[in-house]
mmCIF file of C-alpha atoms and ligand atoms in Angstrom:
data_model
loop_
_atom_site.group_PDB
_atom_site.id
_atom_site.type_symbol
_atom_site.label_atom_id
_atom_site.label_comp_id
_atom_site.label_asym_id
_atom_site.label_seq_id
_atom_site.Cartn_x
_atom_site.Cartn_y
_atom_site.Cartn_z
ATOM 1 C CA MET A 1 3.271 -17.463 -13.139
ATOM 2 C CA ASN A 2 0.856 -20.072 -14.318
ATOM 3 C CA THR A 3 2.831 -23.302 -14.387
ATOM 4 C CA MET A 4 4.645 -25.455 -11.869
ATOM 5 C CA ALA A 5 7.797 -25.218 -13.972
ATOM 6 C CA THR A 6 10.431 -23.320 -12.020
ATOM 7 C CA SER A 7 14.136 -23.603 -12.730
ATOM 8 C CA GLU A 8 15.229 -22.366 -9.306
ATOM 9 C CA GLN A 9 14.482 -24.317 -6.144
ATOM 10 C CA LEU A 10 14.474 -23.689 -2.423
ATOM 11 C CA SER A 11 17.193 -25.507 -0.473
ATOM 12 C CA VAL A 12 14.544 -26.835 1.974
ATOM 13 C CA GLU A 13 11.585 -29.213 1.615
ATOM 14 C CA HIS A 14 9.573 -27.585 4.427
ATOM 15 C CA LEU A 15 9.347 -24.015 5.746
ATOM 16 C CA LEU A 16 9.982 -24.631 9.441
ATOM 17 C CA GLY A 17 11.852 -21.444 10.292
ATOM 18 C CA ILE A 18 13.982 -18.682 8.818
ATOM 19 C CA LYS A 19 17.050 -20.141 10.541
ATOM 20 C CA GLU A 20 17.160 -23.008 7.986
ATOM 21 C CA LEU A 21 16.850 -20.701 4.938
ATOM 22 C CA SER A 22 19.784 -19.220 3.018
ATOM 23 C CA ALA A 23 19.862 -15.619 1.805
ATOM 24 C CA ALA A 24 19.464 -17.062 -1.723
ATOM 25 C CA ASP A 25 16.262 -18.878 -0.612
ATOM 26 C CA ILE A 26 14.852 -15.618 0.763
ATOM 27 C CA GLU A 27 15.758 -13.700 -2.413
ATOM 28 C CA LEU A 28 14.087 -16.443 -4.495
ATOM 29 C CA ILE A 29 10.917 -16.170 -2.380
ATOM 30 C CA PHE A 30 10.948 -12.367 -2.856
ATOM 31 C CA ARG A 31 11.414 -12.600 -6.645
ATOM 32 C CA THR A 32 8.601 -15.170 -6.838
ATOM 33 C CA ALA A 33 6.390 -12.943 -4.656
ATOM 34 C CA ASP A 34 7.053 -10.008 -7.043
ATOM 35 C CA GLY A 35 5.419 -12.074 -9.808
ATOM 36 C CA PHE A 36 2.473 -12.989 -7.606
ATOM 37 C CA LYS A 37 1.959 -9.342 -6.561
ATOM 38 C CA GLU A 38 1.470 -8.584 -10.233
ATOM 39 C CA VAL A 39 -1.092 -11.441 -10.427
ATOM 40 C CA LEU A 40 -2.927 -10.041 -7.370
ATOM 41 C CA ASN A 41 -3.339 -6.682 -9.125
ATOM 42 C CA ARG A 42 -4.990 -8.242 -12.173
ATOM 43 C CA PRO A 43 -8.796 -8.219 -12.560
ATOM 44 C CA ILE A 44 -8.691 -12.046 -12.303
ATOM 45 C CA LYS A 45 -6.403 -12.699 -9.336
ATOM 46 C CA LYS A 46 -5.968 -16.403 -9.862
ATOM 47 C CA VAL A 47 -3.469 -18.778 -11.514
ATOM 48 C CA PRO A 48 -3.733 -22.562 -11.946
ATOM 49 C CA SER A 49 -0.262 -23.292 -10.476
ATOM 50 C CA LEU A 50 -1.399 -25.588 -7.609
ATOM 51 C CA ARG A 51 -4.502 -27.017 -9.326
ATOM 52 C CA ASP A 52 -3.618 -30.608 -8.357
ATOM 53 C CA ILE A 53 -2.396 -29.845 -4.808
ATOM 54 C CA THR A 54 -4.443 -30.203 -1.614
ATOM 55 C CA ILE A 55 -3.452 -28.107 1.402
ATOM 56 C CA ALA A 56 -4.696 -28.475 4.994
ATOM 57 C CA ASN A 57 -4.587 -25.403 7.244
ATOM 58 C CA LEU A 58 -4.322 -26.662 10.827
ATOM 59 C CA PHE A 59 -4.736 -23.938 13.422
ATOM 60 C CA PHE A 60 -4.321 -25.001 17.050
ATOM 61 C CA GLU A 61 -4.069 -21.344 18.167
ATOM 62 C CA SER A 62 -6.012 -18.159 17.294
ATOM 63 C CA SER A 63 -5.174 -16.257 14.133
ATOM 64 C CA THR A 64 -6.791 -13.715 11.833
ATOM 65 C CA ARG A 65 -4.134 -12.410 9.424
ATOM 66 C CA THR A 66 -2.045 -15.570 8.928
ATOM 67 C CA ARG A 67 -5.012 -17.871 8.575
ATOM 68 C CA VAL A 68 -6.943 -15.716 6.099
ATOM 69 C CA SER A 69 -3.762 -14.867 4.203
ATOM 70 C CA PHE A 70 -2.736 -18.524 3.744
ATOM 71 C CA GLU A 71 -6.258 -19.500 2.682
ATOM 72 C CA LEU A 72 -6.396 -16.664 0.146
ATOM 73 C CA ALA A 73 -2.899 -17.508 -1.139
ATOM 74 C CA GLU A 74 -3.917 -21.154 -1.614
ATOM 75 C CA LYS A 75 -7.146 -20.233 -3.405
ATOM 76 C CA ARG A 76 -5.362 -17.702 -5.654
ATOM 77 C CA LEU A 77 -3.058 -20.603 -6.665
ATOM 78 C CA SER A 78 -6.106 -22.862 -7.352
ATOM 79 C CA ALA A 79 -5.176 -25.386 -4.637
ATOM 80 C CA ASP A 80 -7.865 -27.450 -2.920
ATOM 81 C CA VAL A 81 -8.101 -26.238 0.672
ATOM 82 C CA VAL A 82 -9.301 -27.837 3.888
ATOM 83 C CA ASN A 83 -9.430 -25.847 7.133
ATOM 84 C CA PHE A 84 -9.097 -27.363 10.583
ATOM 85 C CA SER A 85 -9.156 -25.698 13.992
ATOM 86 C CA SER A 86 -8.569 -27.553 17.254
ATOM 87 C CA SER A 87 -11.751 -26.228 18.889
ATOM 88 C CA GLY A 88 -14.607 -28.587 18.073
ATOM 89 C CA SER A 89 -12.218 -31.298 16.787
ATOM 90 C CA SER A 90 -11.189 -34.691 18.175
ATOM 91 C CA VAL A 91 -8.128 -32.998 19.739
ATOM 92 C CA SER A 92 -10.512 -32.154 22.602
ATOM 93 C CA LYS A 93 -11.075 -35.945 22.978
ATOM 94 C CA GLY A 94 -7.329 -36.509 23.503
ATOM 95 C CA GLU A 95 -6.183 -37.322 19.945
ATOM 96 C CA THR A 96 -2.429 -36.681 19.471
ATOM 97 C CA LEU A 97 -0.987 -34.213 16.951
ATOM 98 C CA VAL A 98 0.522 -36.981 14.810
ATOM 99 C CA ASP A 99 -2.727 -39.001 14.804
ATOM 100 C CA THR A 100 -4.758 -35.900 13.915
ATOM 101 C CA VAL A 101 -2.451 -34.992 11.045
ATOM 102 C CA ASN A 102 -2.047 -38.554 9.746
ATOM 103 C CA ASN A 103 -5.841 -38.928 9.638
ATOM 104 C CA ILE A 104 -6.076 -35.734 7.601
ATOM 105 C CA LEU A 105 -3.230 -36.866 5.320
ATOM 106 C CA ALA A 106 -5.005 -40.203 4.754
ATOM 107 C CA MET A 107 -7.505 -38.106 2.784
ATOM 108 C CA LYS A 108 -4.649 -37.356 0.287
ATOM 109 C CA VAL A 109 -3.390 -33.998 1.501
ATOM 110 C CA ASP A 110 -0.046 -32.794 0.051
ATOM 111 C CA MET A 111 0.867 -29.856 2.274
ATOM 112 C CA VAL A 112 0.121 -28.814 5.846
ATOM 113 C CA VAL A 113 0.151 -25.221 7.094
ATOM 114 C CA MET A 114 0.187 -25.324 10.885
ATOM 115 C CA ARG A 115 -0.013 -22.851 13.756
ATOM 116 C CA HIS A 116 0.603 -24.435 17.149
ATOM 117 C CA PRO A 117 1.241 -23.101 20.689
ATOM 118 C CA ASP A 118 4.269 -25.387 21.244
ATOM 119 C CA PRO A 119 7.749 -24.356 20.022
ATOM 120 C CA GLY A 120 9.112 -27.075 17.731
ATOM 121 C CA ALA A 121 5.686 -28.457 16.747
ATOM 122 C CA ALA A 122 6.342 -27.886 13.015
ATOM 123 C CA VAL A 123 9.768 -29.556 13.161
ATOM 124 C CA PHE A 124 8.239 -32.496 15.039
ATOM 125 C CA LEU A 125 5.513 -32.850 12.421
ATOM 126 C CA SER A 126 7.983 -32.721 9.530
ATOM 127 C CA ARG A 127 9.782 -35.741 11.034
ATOM 128 C CA HIS A 128 6.641 -37.810 11.549
ATOM 129 C CA VAL A 129 4.311 -37.221 8.593
ATOM 130 C CA ASP A 130 4.687 -37.489 4.831
ATOM 131 C CA ALA A 131 3.731 -33.990 3.650
ATOM 132 C CA ARG A 132 5.333 -30.598 3.079
ATOM 133 C CA ILE A 133 5.029 -28.585 6.318
ATOM 134 C CA VAL A 134 4.745 -24.794 6.552
ATOM 135 C CA ASN A 135 5.153 -23.286 10.008
ATOM 136 C CA ALA A 136 2.488 -20.593 10.518
ATOM 137 C CA GLY A 137 3.814 -19.819 14.016
ATOM 138 C CA ASP A 138 4.988 -22.287 16.686
ATOM 139 C CA GLY A 139 4.658 -20.852 20.187
ATOM 140 C CA THR A 140 7.448 -18.431 21.045
ATOM 141 C CA HIS A 141 9.814 -19.975 18.464
ATOM 142 C CA GLU A 142 9.406 -18.857 14.815
ATOM 143 C CA HIS A 143 6.857 -17.251 12.474
ATOM 144 C CA PRO A 144 8.778 -17.474 9.184
ATOM 145 C CA THR A 145 6.183 -16.117 6.751
ATOM 146 C CA GLN A 146 5.667 -13.063 8.986
ATOM 147 C CA ALA A 147 9.399 -12.305 8.878
ATOM 148 C CA LEU A 148 9.464 -12.813 5.105
ATOM 149 C CA LEU A 149 6.543 -10.444 4.539
ATOM 150 C CA ASP A 150 8.088 -7.910 6.944
ATOM 151 C CA ALA A 151 11.457 -7.891 5.149
ATOM 152 C CA TYR A 152 9.690 -7.871 1.773
ATOM 153 C CA SER A 153 7.669 -4.815 2.880
ATOM 154 C CA ILE A 154 10.880 -2.994 3.939
ATOM 155 C CA ARG A 155 12.412 -3.845 0.536
ATOM 156 C CA GLU A 156 9.284 -2.504 -1.189
ATOM 157 C CA LYS A 157 9.206 0.734 0.846
ATOM 158 C CA LEU A 158 12.949 1.549 0.929
ATOM 159 C CA GLY A 159 14.154 -0.304 -2.186
ATOM 160 C CA ARG A 160 16.569 -2.511 -0.219
ATOM 161 C CA VAL A 161 17.043 -4.411 3.034
ATOM 162 C CA LYS A 162 20.855 -4.532 3.117
ATOM 163 C CA GLY A 163 22.211 -1.792 5.362
ATOM 164 C CA VAL A 164 18.771 -0.727 6.656
ATOM 165 C CA LYS A 165 18.655 -0.082 10.422
ATOM 166 C CA VAL A 166 15.661 -1.956 11.860
ATOM 167 C CA LEU A 167 14.518 -1.463 15.447
ATOM 168 C CA ILE A 168 12.326 -4.160 17.014
ATOM 169 C CA VAL A 169 10.477 -2.879 20.088
ATOM 170 C CA GLY A 170 8.655 -4.631 22.903
ATOM 171 C CA ASP A 171 7.938 -8.167 23.990
ATOM 172 C CA ILE A 172 10.979 -9.913 22.507
ATOM 173 C CA LEU A 173 10.819 -12.705 25.094
ATOM 174 C CA HIS A 174 7.501 -14.128 23.891
ATOM 175 C CA SER A 175 7.788 -13.145 20.246
ATOM 176 C CA ARG A 176 8.215 -15.655 17.420
ATOM 177 C CA VAL A 177 7.985 -12.622 15.117
ATOM 178 C CA ALA A 178 11.093 -11.082 16.737
ATOM 179 C CA LEU A 179 13.231 -14.210 16.399
ATOM 180 C CA SER A 180 12.241 -14.855 12.775
ATOM 181 C CA ASN A 181 12.738 -11.158 11.925
ATOM 182 C CA ILE A 182 16.210 -11.119 13.491
ATOM 183 C CA PHE A 183 17.279 -14.192 11.475
ATOM 184 C CA CYS A 184 15.741 -12.887 8.237
ATOM 185 C CA LEU A 185 17.033 -9.310 8.481
ATOM 186 C CA GLN A 186 20.550 -10.433 9.394
ATOM 187 C CA LYS A 187 20.662 -12.906 6.487
ATOM 188 C CA LEU A 188 19.727 -10.010 4.178
ATOM 189 C CA GLY A 189 22.394 -7.672 5.602
ATOM 190 C CA ALA A 190 20.222 -5.334 7.704
ATOM 191 C CA GLU A 191 21.326 -4.006 11.111
ATOM 192 C CA VAL A 192 19.034 -4.957 13.991
ATOM 193 C CA MET A 193 18.508 -3.281 17.367
ATOM 194 C CA LEU A 194 16.138 -4.398 20.108
ATOM 195 C CA CYS A 195 14.409 -2.180 22.672
ATOM 196 C CA GLY A 196 12.070 -3.157 25.486
ATOM 197 C CA PRO A 197 11.808 -3.844 29.192
ATOM 198 C CA GLN A 198 14.677 -5.945 30.569
ATOM 199 C CA THR A 199 12.059 -8.432 31.809
ATOM 200 C CA LEU A 200 10.900 -9.002 28.205
ATOM 201 C CA MET A 201 14.388 -9.729 26.798
ATOM 202 C CA PRO A 202 15.363 -13.392 26.441
ATOM 203 C CA ARG A 203 18.378 -14.621 28.420
ATOM 204 C CA TYR A 204 20.089 -15.785 25.205
ATOM 205 C CA ILE A 205 20.014 -12.242 23.746
ATOM 206 C CA ASP A 206 23.842 -12.026 23.644
ATOM 207 C CA THR A 207 23.964 -14.930 21.194
ATOM 208 C CA LEU A 208 21.797 -13.180 18.568
ATOM 209 C CA GLY A 209 24.339 -10.622 17.314
ATOM 210 C CA VAL A 210 21.968 -7.671 17.775
ATOM 211 C CA ARG A 211 22.340 -4.343 19.572
ATOM 212 C CA VAL A 212 20.137 -3.647 22.615
ATOM 213 C CA GLU A 213 19.131 -0.095 23.593
ATOM 214 C CA PRO A 214 16.777 0.238 26.598
ATOM 215 C CA ASP A 215 15.913 3.908 25.873
ATOM 216 C CA LEU A 216 13.226 4.047 23.160
ATOM 217 C CA ASP A 217 13.950 7.667 22.162
ATOM 218 C CA LYS A 218 17.637 6.879 21.544
ATOM 219 C CA ALA A 219 16.735 3.676 19.694
ATOM 220 C CA LEU A 220 14.246 5.511 17.465
ATOM 221 C CA LYS A 221 16.873 8.140 16.595
ATOM 222 C CA TRP A 222 19.162 5.297 15.389
ATOM 223 C CA CYS A 223 16.671 3.451 13.181
ATOM 224 C CA ASP A 224 15.223 3.731 9.672
ATOM 225 C CA VAL A 225 12.373 1.325 10.491
ATOM 226 C CA ALA A 226 10.607 0.647 13.811
ATOM 227 C CA ASN A 227 8.742 -2.654 14.144
ATOM 228 C CA MET A 228 6.479 -2.238 17.181
ATOM 229 C CA LEU A 229 5.694 -5.730 18.478
ATOM 230 C CA ARG A 230 2.457 -6.672 20.156
ATOM 231 C CA ILE A 231 2.549 -7.156 23.916
ATOM 232 C CA GLN A 232 1.489 -10.801 24.187
ATOM 233 C CA LEU A 233 -0.872 -10.491 27.129
ATOM 234 C CA GLU A 234 -1.889 -14.143 26.801
ATOM 235 C CA ARG A 235 1.724 -15.274 27.389
ATOM 236 C CA GLN A 236 2.664 -12.995 30.335
ATOM 237 C CA GLY A 237 1.221 -15.342 32.980
ATOM 238 C CA GLY A 238 -0.099 -14.310 36.365
ATOM 239 C CA ASP A 239 -2.230 -11.196 36.190
ATOM 240 C CA GLY A 240 -1.465 -10.700 32.505
ATOM 241 C CA VAL A 241 1.120 -7.948 33.051
ATOM 242 C CA ALA A 242 3.551 -9.817 35.351
ATOM 243 C CA ASN A 243 6.629 -8.600 33.426
ATOM 244 C CA PHE A 244 5.946 -4.854 33.757
ATOM 245 C CA PRO A 245 3.969 -2.717 36.222
ATOM 246 C CA SER A 246 1.013 -1.760 33.999
ATOM 247 C CA LEU A 247 0.005 -1.314 30.371
ATOM 248 C CA ARG A 248 -0.119 2.451 30.986
ATOM 249 C CA GLU A 249 3.512 2.505 32.132
ATOM 250 C CA TYR A 250 4.527 0.240 29.219
ATOM 251 C CA ALA A 251 2.850 2.636 26.774
ATOM 252 C CA MET A 252 4.635 5.644 28.347
ATOM 253 C CA ARG A 253 8.115 4.041 28.138
ATOM 254 C CA TYR A 254 7.881 1.810 25.052
ATOM 255 C CA GLY A 255 4.822 2.996 23.120
ATOM 256 C CA LEU A 256 5.023 5.220 20.033
ATOM 257 C CA ASP A 257 2.687 8.202 19.950
ATOM 258 C CA LEU A 258 2.663 11.180 17.593
ATOM 259 C CA ASP A 259 4.557 13.482 20.019
ATOM 260 C CA ARG A 260 7.398 10.977 20.349
ATOM 261 C CA TYR A 261 7.416 10.499 16.571
ATOM 262 C CA HIS A 262 7.552 14.251 15.865
ATOM 263 C CA ARG A 263 10.325 14.761 18.466
ATOM 264 C CA LEU A 264 12.551 12.541 16.287
ATOM 265 C CA GLY A 265 12.805 15.255 13.659
ATOM 266 C CA LYS A 266 13.151 12.653 10.905
ATOM 267 C CA GLU A 267 10.963 10.219 8.992
ATOM 268 C CA ILE A 268 11.002 6.549 9.931
ATOM 269 C CA VAL A 269 8.927 3.638 8.631
ATOM 270 C CA ILE A 270 6.467 2.221 11.168
ATOM 271 C CA MET A 271 5.599 -1.484 11.221
ATOM 272 C CA HIS A 272 3.497 -3.765 13.434
ATOM 273 C CA PRO A 273 2.796 -7.469 12.833
ATOM 274 C CA GLY A 274 -0.714 -7.213 14.290
ATOM 275 C CA PRO A 275 -2.972 -7.625 16.065
ATOM 276 C CA ILE A 276 -2.373 -4.109 17.470
ATOM 277 C CA ASN A 277 -3.156 -3.162 21.052
ATOM 278 C CA ARG A 278 -4.015 0.404 20.020
ATOM 279 C CA GLY A 279 -2.813 2.910 22.638
ATOM 280 C CA VAL A 280 -0.220 0.432 23.996
ATOM 281 C CA GLU A 281 2.451 -0.292 21.335
ATOM 282 C CA VAL A 282 1.294 2.513 19.029
ATOM 283 C CA THR A 283 -1.479 5.082 19.179
ATOM 284 C CA SER A 284 -4.102 5.124 16.437
ATOM 285 C CA GLN A 285 -2.520 8.285 14.982
ATOM 286 C CA VAL A 286 0.778 6.432 14.556
ATOM 287 C CA ALA A 287 -0.804 3.187 13.305
ATOM 288 C CA ASP A 288 -2.672 5.154 10.632
ATOM 289 C CA HIS A 289 0.223 7.578 9.853
ATOM 290 C CA ALA A 290 1.411 8.087 6.256
ATOM 291 C CA ASN A 291 4.717 6.380 7.154
ATOM 292 C CA SER A 292 2.989 3.331 8.622
ATOM 293 C CA ILE A 293 3.184 0.269 6.338
ATOM 294 C CA ILE A 294 1.096 -1.960 8.615
ATOM 295 C CA LEU A 295 -1.560 -2.683 5.985
ATOM 296 C CA ASP A 296 1.098 -3.098 3.256
ATOM 297 C CA GLN A 297 2.557 -5.858 5.444
ATOM 298 C CA VAL A 298 -0.824 -7.598 5.451
ATOM 299 C CA GLU A 299 -1.255 -7.134 1.683
ATOM 300 C CA ASN A 300 2.246 -8.462 0.975
ATOM 301 C CA GLY A 301 1.551 -11.495 3.156
ATOM 302 C CA VAL A 302 -0.646 -13.029 0.454
ATOM 303 C CA ALA A 303 2.028 -12.742 -2.275
ATOM 304 C CA ILE A 304 4.755 -14.026 0.073
ATOM 305 C CA ARG A 305 2.630 -17.026 1.108
ATOM 306 C CA MET A 306 1.769 -17.762 -2.542
ATOM 307 C CA ALA A 307 5.510 -17.756 -3.283
ATOM 308 C CA VAL A 308 6.331 -20.077 -0.375
ATOM 309 C CA LEU A 309 3.574 -22.560 -1.270
ATOM 310 C CA TYR A 310 4.448 -22.457 -4.973
ATOM 311 C CA LEU A 311 8.159 -23.060 -4.357
ATOM 312 C CA LEU A 312 7.568 -25.855 -1.821
ATOM 313 C CA ALA A 313 4.995 -27.535 -4.078
ATOM 314 C CA ALA A 314 7.591 -27.542 -6.870
ATOM 315 C CA ARG A 315 9.631 -29.875 -4.640
ATOM 316 C CA ILE A 316 6.816 -32.470 -4.320
ATOM 317 C CA PRO A 317 7.714 -35.504 -6.451
ATOM 318 C CA ARG A 318 5.080 -35.946 -9.196
ATOM 319 C CA THR A 319 3.995 -39.190 -10.824
ATOM 320 C CA ALA A 320 3.236 -38.894 -14.503
ATOM 321 C CA VAL A 321 -0.452 -39.328 -15.435
HETATM 322 N N1 CP B 1 0.668 -11.414 12.617
HETATM 323 C C1 CP B 1 -0.034 -12.515 12.931
HETATM 324 O O1 CP B 1 0.501 -13.631 13.031
HETATM 325 O O2 CP B 1 -1.362 -12.282 13.139
HETATM 326 P P1 CP B 1 -2.440 -13.404 13.470
HETATM 327 O O3 CP B 1 -2.110 -13.946 14.851
HETATM 328 O O4 CP B 1 -3.776 -12.713 13.422
HETATM 329 O O5 CP B 1 -2.320 -14.500 12.442
#
């Protein structure tokens, strides 16, 4: 894990979404992440793999986990890193996305990691700038590295993804995590069920090939893993809870507390992509339960992002020096 030499390659030049990846791509990312997890447990958690690569992290929307995780992954790979956030930049003076990125690329940047509020922003960028693009979340569309780290964490906890019954609960309508998870889990042979208020289900739900169960207790009885999505208060519009009567009612019908968990009479794995609204999607007792892998998801995010960056960088044409 210390050279750019890799015999296997991804089928894509950018990571724009899970939809474009094959199952073989995902398995390659997982095997590469296994190697990087071993690196991250060494006393010196750093390899020189991306020593001659410069990566710009462009965040046009808030982030804690993804932003820190990408920056750590890049630094663990010895890449040069430049961080950009839209607040305090020339975006506030009306500069376009393509102009902003092309100005950054003029400073010899090889890869761009971008979070943006608009669905399709990463695809748009990949067609207009000369750099490898990694989608770190584009509006309500896709969040591919989150889905990869989620599936990787299930594989780590249960030893497989194929055949595992995964329940995704909550705000499916606004969730890029849900869409990327559905694509990723299905490509790996898992079964997927969705549960949440009817008002938070997308209209195209029938096209996704998933089961829908409105009753959380029945859905929990079916699953091996429950991924409790964050209610995206910032995307509900109106008074913030326009799609359901109140957060209290949401928590009663779709939240997971210890009583509901114990009533199941079986063990299930609990996941949450973060940030958690504690007491809404899950109570603190559930978030911190022995069967919760929420912090393992965060830990695995670094190895998964190292793998993605490493494999995409291997596809950058090099000139001999
Ligand atoms: N899970 C996730 O994307 O978290 P952040 O918004 O903090 O990056």
